[in-house]
Amino acid sequence: MTDLLENEDTDKDKLITIDDHGPKSFILGGEGSTDIHLLEVRGTYRLANLLQELFLAQQNGLSNVIIKIPQITEEPVYRLSRLIRETFWNKLTRYIDSRGIEAAAQDTKAAQSQPRIYVPPGAPEQHAYYSRIAKNNPKMDLDVQWLPEGEITGEFIKSLNHKPGILALEMDFSGRNETNEEKEPEGLPFIVPGGRFIELYNWDSCFCAIGMIDSHPHIVKSILRHFIFEIKHYGKILNANRSYYLGRAQPPFLTDLAMRTYEATKLEPGAKDLMREAMLAAIKEYNSYWTSEPRLDPATGLSRYRPTGSGIPPECEATQFAHILTPYAKKHNMTLQELTSAYNDGRISDPDLDIFFLHDRASRESGHDTTTRFEGVCADLATVDLNSLLYRYETDIAHTIRTVFADSLAVPAIFCSPGQEPDHISTSAIWERRARARKARMDKYCWDDSAGLYFDYNTRKQERTTFESVTTLWPLWAGLASPPKRPGSSPPRSRSSNKRAGSKQWDYPFGWPPHQILAWDGLRRYGYFEEAERVCYRWLHMMTRTFTDYNGTVVEKYNVTDLRAPQKVEAEYGNQGLGFEYAPQEGFGWTNASYLYGLSLMSLHAKRALGVNADYETYAEAKRKATDV
């Protein structure tokens, strides 16, 4: 391996890529000792595969290894798909039990923080379990804390900033394994977005599940059970299960996750019961969180991202808001650190800062942190994306109640909102009426007929915004757009935000996997199959080419205008999935999923074209010629 790197890794980054200027040729010894057993490995992709295989053998403690030629020449589409299914998902799997609590309870974003876990009052078994771990492992110094009964306020959440911790999730307390032997309680597995993360994230997990449902259905079901637990005990699916996220959600995809899971597992025991719990949880989250004030705007009947909280988000780096806070520090004759402490502790009050951080928290809840689209305005916007998702909640719940539960779903007390009668009956008609009303409101407030696009609506200014965003396609995915109101009736515009391009990571020219998946499904839903194939193929080709040219690289987002090196992103948070050495370990969660899901939409001919790195124009021309014949 040393000789290979010396020969080929000219920029010394411990990878073999097209940026290296070596001979792109390496002689590999065969099993025998004669010259006829020598093999020449040529080209960046094959040399990188050789490096990866040697490194993995070294990781496994092997000093000598037999590498078969097919391991080096493996077709790239097959290789990347195999790595995702067999390696990446496993590397991204986490547990919050004896296997993972020590790492999970230690908050890497907080300096000198004691490992800590918070347990909701309705989960005594979890509290007893973690208390036992703390007692039996004193060196771990694990602090097990109850959360209080009743409402969790912004001030309470802020009070935990000096003692942050992980939040308990669902566990298996069945007490028996498959052979009926007693077993220890186990944390249910979940997927993290990337290798550095240790928490369960909301919408990342929903998109990962789309790519995992065929190969890892048990993890997808566990994620669904975690989300149900969070709604039962925390009132919503959290941004992530950390104490400072107690007041903040993320884009709601629960009903879609539940329906995909049920469709894939409905013949398994307990599938219908899990579907019932998931839909009941969605009903509670819809009523208690997404359609209650201050998220609900009474004037329009549409919802906004408006999480509970106050102060400066503690998960952010200290310098992130320096440009905002510096003028206030000068005003009060304080250092930045002194101002931060004084503002968070309430010793200094400033309405302008309050408004700034209200919108900042809202943009984080939207999942699109950060974007020019939301700067200084997010909490006032009835966004196209959120209201499309709530329309999808309404139609999914209606469909499930009608088709799975014979149009009658009893809502027990734990899933009731304040003022509702325990065990009242929910029917499809209720939810269909809500969906029709939301569609009418979206058409009135968000649709711009002259532009042929949906735009966010500013509820404070009472006017439609003009910022073009790819989220204008979300109504297609949700099924909300009626035939005369179908954004993208001309070819979809991938440069929808180019007039405001900059270094914000959710702005043009950066492409993200969730937007791709929703666009593919939305276009297909409305009959735009050719457009969906084109957009999907180009995304898969970009990913495949980056994988072959850059030593197996898979990242969270791509610069879709730089097809030579799209993983090289200049944005405020950089690009997750870079920085590995020798061999990729986990890719990035929802990007992995987009690859597997996108391939499932491609024909065999398209997959073969991707395997030889043919661009879309080459593939489309070959397809046209084959059709003409």
XYZ file of C-alpha atoms in Angstrom:
629
model
C 0.000 0.000 0.000
C 2.901 2.329 0.747
C 4.365 1.781 -2.728
C 0.989 2.410 -4.342
C 0.530 5.712 -2.504
C 4.100 6.782 -3.214
C 3.507 6.082 -6.881
C 0.029 7.583 -7.318
C -0.943 9.907 -4.431
C 0.963 12.951 -5.627
C -0.976 15.460 -3.501
C -0.458 13.336 -0.352
C -4.104 13.329 0.768
C -4.106 9.511 1.174
C -6.505 9.119 -1.733
C -6.075 8.371 -5.414
C -8.122 10.814 -7.494
C -8.101 12.574 -10.847
C -6.356 15.468 -9.084
C -3.248 13.289 -8.642
C -0.629 13.351 -11.395
C 1.011 9.958 -11.009
C 1.568 7.524 -13.882
C -1.926 6.020 -13.320
C -0.364 2.586 -13.601
C 0.778 0.140 -10.941
C 2.246 -3.350 -11.277
C 0.668 -5.824 -8.892
C 2.319 -9.116 -7.968
C 0.397 -12.328 -8.547
C 0.138 -15.442 -6.403
C 3.152 -16.988 -8.095
C 6.689 -15.695 -8.180
C 7.243 -15.405 -11.947
C 6.766 -12.401 -14.173
C 3.805 -13.991 -15.939
C 1.766 -13.522 -12.758
C 2.253 -9.750 -12.729
C -0.814 -7.576 -13.324
C -0.883 -3.965 -14.419
C -3.634 -1.906 -12.789
C -4.403 1.200 -14.823
C -6.649 4.231 -14.358
C -7.768 6.320 -11.408
C -10.872 4.289 -10.562
C -9.168 0.893 -10.513
C -6.131 2.194 -8.652
C -8.443 3.737 -6.042
C -10.289 0.419 -5.721
C -6.955 -1.325 -5.180
C -6.052 1.190 -2.455
C -9.415 0.638 -0.783
C -9.086 -3.152 -0.817
C -5.549 -2.988 0.605
C -6.633 -0.591 3.334
C -9.623 -2.735 4.319
C -7.340 -5.786 4.512
C -4.958 -3.796 6.723
C -7.874 -2.770 8.943
C -8.692 -6.440 9.361
C -5.141 -7.150 10.534
C -3.921 -8.879 7.369
C -0.320 -8.408 6.279
C -0.845 -10.374 3.055
C -4.027 -10.530 1.039
C -5.234 -12.043 -2.202
C -7.198 -9.456 -4.154
C -9.243 -10.811 -7.024
C -9.337 -8.890 -10.278
C -13.143 -8.379 -10.121
C -12.656 -6.475 -6.844
C -10.560 -3.914 -8.713
C -12.546 -3.798 -11.946
C -15.990 -3.900 -10.321
C -18.546 -1.912 -12.286
C -18.995 1.409 -10.406
C -22.804 1.400 -10.133
C -22.720 -2.100 -8.663
C -19.781 -1.251 -6.394
C -21.345 1.882 -4.933
C -24.719 0.168 -4.464
C -23.020 -2.766 -2.746
C -20.987 -0.545 -0.451
C -24.093 1.375 0.595
C -26.062 -1.780 1.385
C -23.287 -3.846 2.953
C -21.031 -1.256 4.598
C -22.293 2.323 4.717
C -25.640 1.640 6.428
C -23.952 -0.479 9.088
C -21.344 2.210 9.733
C -24.127 4.789 10.211
C -26.152 2.667 12.655
C -26.310 3.800 16.290
C -27.863 2.588 19.565
C -28.542 4.374 22.834
C -28.028 1.473 25.234
C -24.966 -0.115 26.839
C -23.340 -0.223 23.389
C -23.611 3.496 22.670
C -24.751 5.502 25.678
C -21.268 6.615 26.725
C -20.600 8.263 23.358
C -24.153 9.517 22.835
C -24.475 11.137 26.269
C -21.311 13.164 25.756
C -22.182 16.268 23.750
C -19.301 17.082 21.421
C -20.794 20.544 20.782
C -20.572 21.496 24.474
C -17.253 22.199 26.171
C -16.518 20.184 29.327
C -19.962 18.635 29.466
C -20.694 15.694 31.740
C -22.271 12.711 29.948
C -26.001 13.082 30.581
C -29.321 11.605 29.499
C -32.771 13.098 30.049
C -35.745 10.760 30.378
C -39.395 11.871 29.977
C -41.698 11.221 32.958
C -43.699 8.606 31.052
C -40.698 6.303 30.516
C -39.799 4.792 33.931
C -38.254 1.675 32.371
C -35.709 3.797 30.489
C -34.868 5.720 33.660
C -34.307 2.518 35.618
C -32.177 1.059 32.806
C -29.861 4.050 32.466
C -29.627 4.454 36.254
C -28.441 0.875 36.451
C -25.811 1.529 33.771
C -24.630 4.617 35.683
C -24.384 2.646 38.924
C -22.513 -0.260 37.358
C -20.113 1.979 35.422
C -19.030 4.768 37.794
C -16.099 5.776 35.564
C -18.608 6.708 32.861
C -19.911 9.476 35.184
C -23.328 9.229 33.516
C -25.897 11.693 34.870
C -29.459 10.366 34.526
C -32.089 13.083 34.810
C -35.894 13.229 34.668
C -37.550 15.828 32.477
C -40.342 17.676 34.314
C -44.053 16.972 33.994
C -46.090 19.414 31.932
C -45.198 21.953 29.279
C -41.579 22.380 28.211
C -41.009 26.134 27.855
C -38.337 28.039 26.007
C -36.901 29.282 29.279
C -36.632 25.732 30.610
C -34.893 24.571 27.433
C -32.451 27.457 27.755
C -31.810 26.546 31.396
C -30.454 23.187 30.203
C -27.793 24.783 28.035
C -25.310 24.616 30.911
C -26.018 20.904 31.375
C -26.916 19.519 27.937
C -27.709 15.887 27.352
C -29.095 13.255 25.021
C -32.836 12.534 25.133
C -34.096 8.998 25.705
C -35.625 7.086 22.808
C -37.650 3.897 22.436
C -36.195 0.624 23.730
C -37.011 -3.070 23.530
C -38.014 -4.304 26.990
C -39.543 -7.571 25.804
C -37.088 -9.495 27.965
C -36.853 -12.470 25.612
C -34.877 -13.182 22.471
C -35.870 -15.364 19.523
C -35.004 -18.552 21.448
C -37.056 -17.383 24.459
C -33.981 -16.756 26.604
C -33.846 -13.771 28.947
C -32.009 -10.781 27.532
C -30.998 -7.301 28.548
C -33.126 -4.371 27.349
C -31.886 -3.075 24.017
C -31.966 0.295 22.364
C -33.595 0.206 18.959
C -31.185 0.951 16.101
C -31.335 4.146 14.085
C -29.358 5.819 11.307
C -27.335 9.006 11.661
C -26.782 11.417 8.746
C -22.990 11.052 8.692
C -20.124 9.477 10.581
C -19.589 12.331 13.039
C -23.205 12.325 14.268
C -24.540 10.312 17.208
C -28.145 11.567 17.465
C -31.377 10.559 15.732
C -32.218 13.299 13.230
C -35.707 13.835 11.889
C -35.980 14.371 8.143
C -32.550 12.890 7.434
C -33.856 9.599 8.837
C -37.012 9.720 6.714
C -34.985 10.005 3.514
C -32.447 7.403 4.618
C -35.390 5.050 5.171
C -36.409 5.366 1.514
C -33.104 3.808 0.506
C -32.984 1.288 3.365
C -36.447 -0.225 3.307
C -35.475 -3.103 0.998
C -32.218 -4.120 2.693
C -32.687 -2.958 6.311
C -36.431 -2.952 7.062
C -35.826 -3.685 10.762
C -33.954 -0.389 11.144
C -36.666 1.518 9.286
C -39.306 0.061 11.617
C -37.155 1.038 14.600
C -36.857 4.611 13.332
C -40.637 4.731 13.041
C -41.006 3.482 16.623
C -38.523 6.128 17.832
C -40.585 8.851 16.163
C -43.782 7.571 17.767
C -42.011 7.629 21.143
C -40.875 11.221 20.577
C -44.393 12.412 19.754
C -45.820 10.602 22.778
C -43.287 12.061 25.178
C -41.895 15.242 23.586
C -44.960 16.346 21.595
C -43.306 16.218 18.155
C -40.554 14.558 16.178
C -37.536 16.551 17.277
C -34.872 18.142 15.124
C -32.659 15.622 16.946
C -32.755 14.011 20.384
C -30.659 16.588 22.260
C -31.897 18.701 25.155
C -31.492 21.976 23.233
C -33.778 20.623 20.481
C -36.730 20.061 22.823
C -38.604 23.030 21.331
C -37.706 22.415 17.699
C -38.976 20.002 15.058
C -38.037 19.520 11.402
C -40.035 19.068 8.176
C -42.761 16.480 8.924
C -42.540 13.311 6.828
C -43.979 10.822 9.332
C -47.008 9.704 7.319
C -44.918 9.037 4.222
C -42.446 7.016 6.312
C -45.291 5.052 7.912
C -46.965 4.238 4.591
C -43.706 3.147 2.945
C -42.923 0.964 5.953
C -46.387 -0.602 6.002
C -46.311 -1.329 2.290
C -42.963 -3.116 2.650
C -43.804 -5.062 5.831
C -47.602 -5.471 5.894
C -47.398 -9.263 5.825
C -45.279 -9.284 8.991
C -46.842 -9.728 12.450
C -47.616 -6.389 14.113
C -47.439 -4.325 10.909
C -51.010 -3.049 11.231
C -50.544 -2.169 14.899
C -47.391 -0.197 14.076
C -49.281 1.593 11.297
C -52.078 2.479 13.744
C -49.615 3.919 16.279
C -47.811 5.881 13.576
C -50.987 7.477 12.234
C -52.210 8.279 15.737
C -48.851 9.897 16.452
C -49.117 11.907 13.227
C -52.585 13.090 14.256
C -51.241 14.263 17.622
C -48.260 16.055 16.063
C -50.515 17.664 13.451
C -53.047 18.942 15.988
C -50.798 19.801 18.937
C -47.811 21.216 17.125
C -48.070 22.019 13.424
C -51.599 23.490 13.376
C -51.523 25.225 16.745
C -50.321 28.767 17.395
C -47.797 30.273 17.022
C -47.085 27.987 14.061
C -50.629 28.366 12.756
C -51.352 31.760 11.199
C -55.029 32.412 12.003
C -55.506 34.868 9.137
C -54.529 32.460 6.343
C -55.066 29.089 8.026
C -51.563 28.092 6.875
C -48.659 27.019 9.066
C -45.164 28.372 9.644
C -41.913 27.161 11.125
C -41.912 28.749 14.608
C -40.148 26.617 17.229
C -40.148 27.273 20.948
C -36.942 28.760 22.309
C -34.989 31.818 23.335
C -31.413 32.990 23.270
C -28.577 31.922 20.990
C -28.703 28.331 19.656
C -26.175 26.511 21.852
C -25.263 23.927 19.200
C -23.660 26.631 17.042
C -19.997 27.512 17.055
C -19.181 30.587 19.139
C -18.003 32.597 16.122
C -20.987 31.831 13.882
C -22.934 34.922 14.973
C -19.955 37.221 15.551
C -20.977 39.514 12.674
C -24.432 39.918 14.234
C -23.374 40.276 17.865
C -20.315 42.523 17.471
C -22.299 45.804 17.143
C -24.309 44.920 20.274
C -21.135 44.051 22.173
C -19.727 47.478 21.324
C -23.017 49.114 22.281
C -22.883 47.546 25.760
C -19.082 47.834 26.083
C -18.683 44.052 26.368
C -16.669 41.315 24.742
C -18.534 38.887 22.499
C -18.348 36.221 25.208
C -19.700 38.611 27.847
C -22.540 39.727 25.582
C -23.448 36.118 24.730
C -23.673 35.195 28.417
C -25.598 38.342 29.338
C -28.109 37.905 26.505
C -28.652 34.195 27.160
C -29.058 34.820 30.913
C -31.570 37.606 30.355
C -29.380 40.345 31.853
C -29.531 42.150 28.504
C -32.717 42.377 26.475
C -32.843 43.508 22.876
C -35.945 43.130 20.661
C -33.884 43.160 17.458
C -31.760 40.245 18.664
C -34.898 38.415 19.773
C -36.366 38.740 16.275
C -33.109 37.692 14.613
C -32.867 34.492 16.651
C -36.583 33.769 16.235
C -36.021 33.617 12.480
C -32.730 31.745 12.913
C -34.416 29.015 14.986
C -37.234 28.822 12.437
C -34.794 28.313 9.572
C -33.172 25.481 11.525
C -36.570 23.894 12.085
C -37.225 24.137 8.338
C -34.215 21.891 7.692
C -32.923 24.498 5.233
C -30.303 26.080 7.423
C -29.030 28.226 5.933
C -30.518 29.938 2.877
C -30.921 33.505 1.647
C -34.591 32.663 1.220
C -35.136 32.630 4.988
C -32.789 35.348 6.250
C -34.600 37.591 8.725
C -38.032 36.334 7.690
C -38.456 32.576 8.153
C -40.787 32.607 11.173
C -43.205 34.874 9.259
C -43.451 32.642 6.200
C -46.225 30.198 5.424
C -43.822 28.145 3.341
C -44.712 26.067 0.326
C -42.737 23.131 1.695
C -44.327 22.945 5.167
C -47.873 23.342 3.922
C -47.312 20.773 1.181
C -46.160 18.331 3.862
C -49.206 19.060 6.022
C -51.452 18.506 3.005
C -49.705 15.163 2.606
C -50.376 14.398 6.292
C -54.062 15.141 5.726
C -54.409 12.994 2.618
C -52.252 10.147 3.970
C -54.218 9.992 7.214
C -57.505 10.054 5.300
C -56.358 7.290 2.955
C -55.066 5.092 5.774
C -58.167 5.473 7.948
C -60.372 4.594 4.971
C -58.367 1.683 3.519
C -56.625 0.115 6.527
C -58.964 0.872 9.441
C -62.400 0.619 7.835
C -62.902 4.389 8.055
C -62.919 4.464 11.851
C -59.860 5.159 14.008
C -60.254 5.584 17.773
C -57.836 8.129 19.239
C -56.736 7.144 22.779
C -55.906 9.723 25.419
C -52.128 9.669 24.888
C -52.643 10.838 21.296
C -55.338 13.431 22.035
C -54.743 17.151 21.886
C -55.954 19.446 24.699
C -59.748 19.566 24.783
C -60.286 16.354 22.818
C -62.279 13.441 24.210
C -60.256 10.256 24.742
C -61.192 7.480 22.312
C -63.052 9.803 19.957
C -63.382 8.486 16.416
C -61.457 10.014 13.522
C -62.749 9.360 10.003
C -61.405 9.938 6.489
C -63.999 12.655 5.805
C -62.543 14.881 8.537
C -59.099 14.755 6.985
C -60.302 15.079 3.410
C -62.080 18.329 4.333
C -58.887 19.642 5.900
C -56.919 18.748 2.778
C -59.391 20.527 0.481
C -59.273 23.625 2.683
C -55.466 23.694 2.699
C -55.304 23.261 -1.060
C -57.655 26.221 -1.526
C -55.532 28.342 0.819
C -52.317 27.358 -0.968
C -53.867 28.295 -4.315
C -55.002 31.631 -2.894
C -51.900 32.701 -1.011
C -48.951 30.830 -2.574
C -49.720 30.217 -6.252
C -48.553 32.842 -8.762
C -50.322 32.261 -12.044
C -48.106 34.559 -14.103
C -44.908 32.871 -12.895
C -46.419 29.391 -12.900
C -44.859 28.736 -9.505
C -45.722 28.417 -5.824
C -44.098 30.993 -3.530
C -43.925 31.347 0.253
C -46.435 33.758 1.790
C -45.278 36.406 4.280
C -47.963 36.414 6.992
C -46.649 39.585 8.644
C -46.523 41.671 5.468
C -49.538 39.832 4.037
C -47.922 39.375 0.663
C -46.523 36.621 -1.495
C -42.727 36.481 -1.726
C -40.819 36.313 -5.001
C -37.898 34.033 -4.070
C -37.853 31.135 -6.531
C -37.008 27.843 -4.858
C -36.974 24.189 -5.821
C -39.568 23.695 -3.065
C -42.116 24.938 -5.620
C -42.074 21.286 -6.775
C -43.110 19.917 -3.374
C -46.833 20.376 -4.157
C -46.298 17.896 -7.014
C -44.892 15.352 -4.575
C -47.773 15.974 -2.157
C -50.410 15.752 -4.896
C -51.632 19.234 -4.055
C -51.226 20.853 -7.472
C -54.305 20.617 -9.701
C -53.715 20.188 -13.479
C -53.760 23.925 -14.319
C -51.359 24.589 -11.406
C -48.446 22.273 -12.110
C -45.096 23.982 -11.620
C -42.634 22.713 -14.159
C -45.015 22.372 -17.115
C -41.957 23.537 -18.953
C -38.713 21.677 -18.107
C -37.977 22.128 -14.371
C -35.512 24.890 -13.604
C -32.597 23.551 -11.618
C -31.269 27.103 -11.265
C -34.343 28.347 -9.454
C -32.415 30.508 -7.000
C -29.516 31.645 -9.156
C -30.402 35.328 -8.873
C -29.511 35.094 -5.200
C -26.652 32.650 -5.372
C -24.052 32.867 -2.647
C -22.321 30.875 0.042
C -25.510 29.713 1.814
C -25.546 25.957 1.585
C -29.232 25.572 0.618
C -28.986 28.145 -2.200
C -28.075 27.719 -5.860
C -25.855 26.113 -7.104
C -25.994 23.381 -4.460
C -28.119 20.300 -5.060
C -29.415 18.211 -2.160
C -30.707 14.612 -2.124
C -34.121 15.305 -0.500
C -34.970 17.877 -3.163
C -33.976 15.391 -5.856
C -36.104 12.554 -4.475
C -39.156 14.760 -4.027
C -38.748 16.173 -7.538
C -38.475 12.699 -9.100
C -41.589 11.444 -7.319
C -43.527 14.648 -7.920
C -42.777 14.762 -11.638
C -43.656 11.088 -12.045
C -46.876 11.552 -10.093
C -48.066 14.138 -12.627
C -46.948 12.224 -15.695
C -43.650 13.985 -16.401
C -41.771 10.696 -16.779
C -39.223 11.922 -19.302
C -38.352 14.968 -17.200
C -38.124 12.818 -14.070
C -35.798 10.374 -15.818
C -33.585 13.210 -17.058
C -33.238 14.873 -13.659
C -32.729 11.547 -11.890
C -30.203 10.251 -14.425
C -28.122 13.412 -14.231
C -28.012 13.199 -10.432
C -26.962 9.539 -10.509
C -24.371 10.230 -13.209
C -22.897 13.066 -11.160
C -22.714 10.823 -8.094
C -21.219 7.915 -10.037
C -18.605 10.087 -11.692
C -17.606 11.663 -8.382
C -17.385 8.173 -6.860
C -15.088 6.930 -9.641
C -12.973 10.073 -9.957
C -12.508 10.782 -6.252
C -11.725 7.495 -4.498
C -15.302 6.543 -3.567
C -16.478 9.966 -2.417
C -20.169 10.407 -1.513
C -21.154 13.719 0.116
C -24.224 15.431 1.584
C -24.616 17.992 -1.244
C -23.089 18.801 -4.608
C -22.318 21.853 -6.695
C -24.471 20.828 -9.642
C -22.828 23.381 -11.949
C -19.312 21.940 -11.554
C -19.485 18.399 -12.902
C -15.720 17.913 -12.799
C -15.545 18.208 -9.012
C -19.090 18.768 -7.680
C -18.161 17.625 -4.172
C -15.962 20.705 -3.725
C -18.469 23.037 -2.129
C -17.704 26.490 -0.778
C -20.406 27.055 1.820
C -20.548 28.034 5.473
C -20.689 24.448 6.774
C -18.366 22.882 4.204
C -19.416 19.470 2.919
C -19.973 16.385 5.055
C -18.623 13.126 3.642
C -15.172 14.487 2.792
C -12.052 14.118 4.897
C -11.766 10.321 4.898
C -8.502 8.539 4.125
C -7.805 5.525 1.878
C -11.371 4.168 1.670
C -14.896 5.552 2.121
C -16.539 4.350 5.316
C -20.137 5.561 5.314
C -20.811 8.038 2.488
C -23.632 10.313 3.647
C -27.038 9.064 4.758
C -29.628 10.631 2.491
C -27.195 10.761 -0.437
C -26.726 7.006 -0.126
C -30.503 6.668 -0.146
C -30.913 8.898 -3.209
C -28.545 6.658 -5.146
C -30.342 3.425 -4.332
C -33.787 4.944 -4.804
C -32.813 6.684 -8.035
C -31.475 3.422 -9.450
C -34.786 1.747 -8.650
C -36.447 4.224 -11.037
C -33.984 3.574 -13.873
C -34.295 1.029 -16.669
C -31.664 -1.662 -17.161
C -30.389 0.257 -20.187
C -29.989 3.420 -18.078
C -28.121 1.505 -15.369
C -25.723 0.092 -17.950
C -25.123 3.582 -19.341
C -24.417 4.880 -15.832
C -21.991 1.996 -15.313
C -19.778 3.274 -18.127
C -20.142 6.897 -16.961
C -22.157 7.959 -19.997
C -23.665 11.420 -19.568
C -27.391 11.985 -20.070
C -27.059 13.292 -23.629
C -25.160 10.170 -24.706
C -27.672 7.905 -23.000
C -30.678 9.778 -24.409
C -29.275 9.628 -27.966
C -28.640 5.878 -27.679
C -32.143 5.432 -26.320
C -33.613 7.443 -29.202
C -31.756 5.387 -31.787
C -32.891 2.147 -30.146
C -36.478 3.409 -30.176
C -36.258 4.430 -33.849
C -35.127 0.937 -34.766
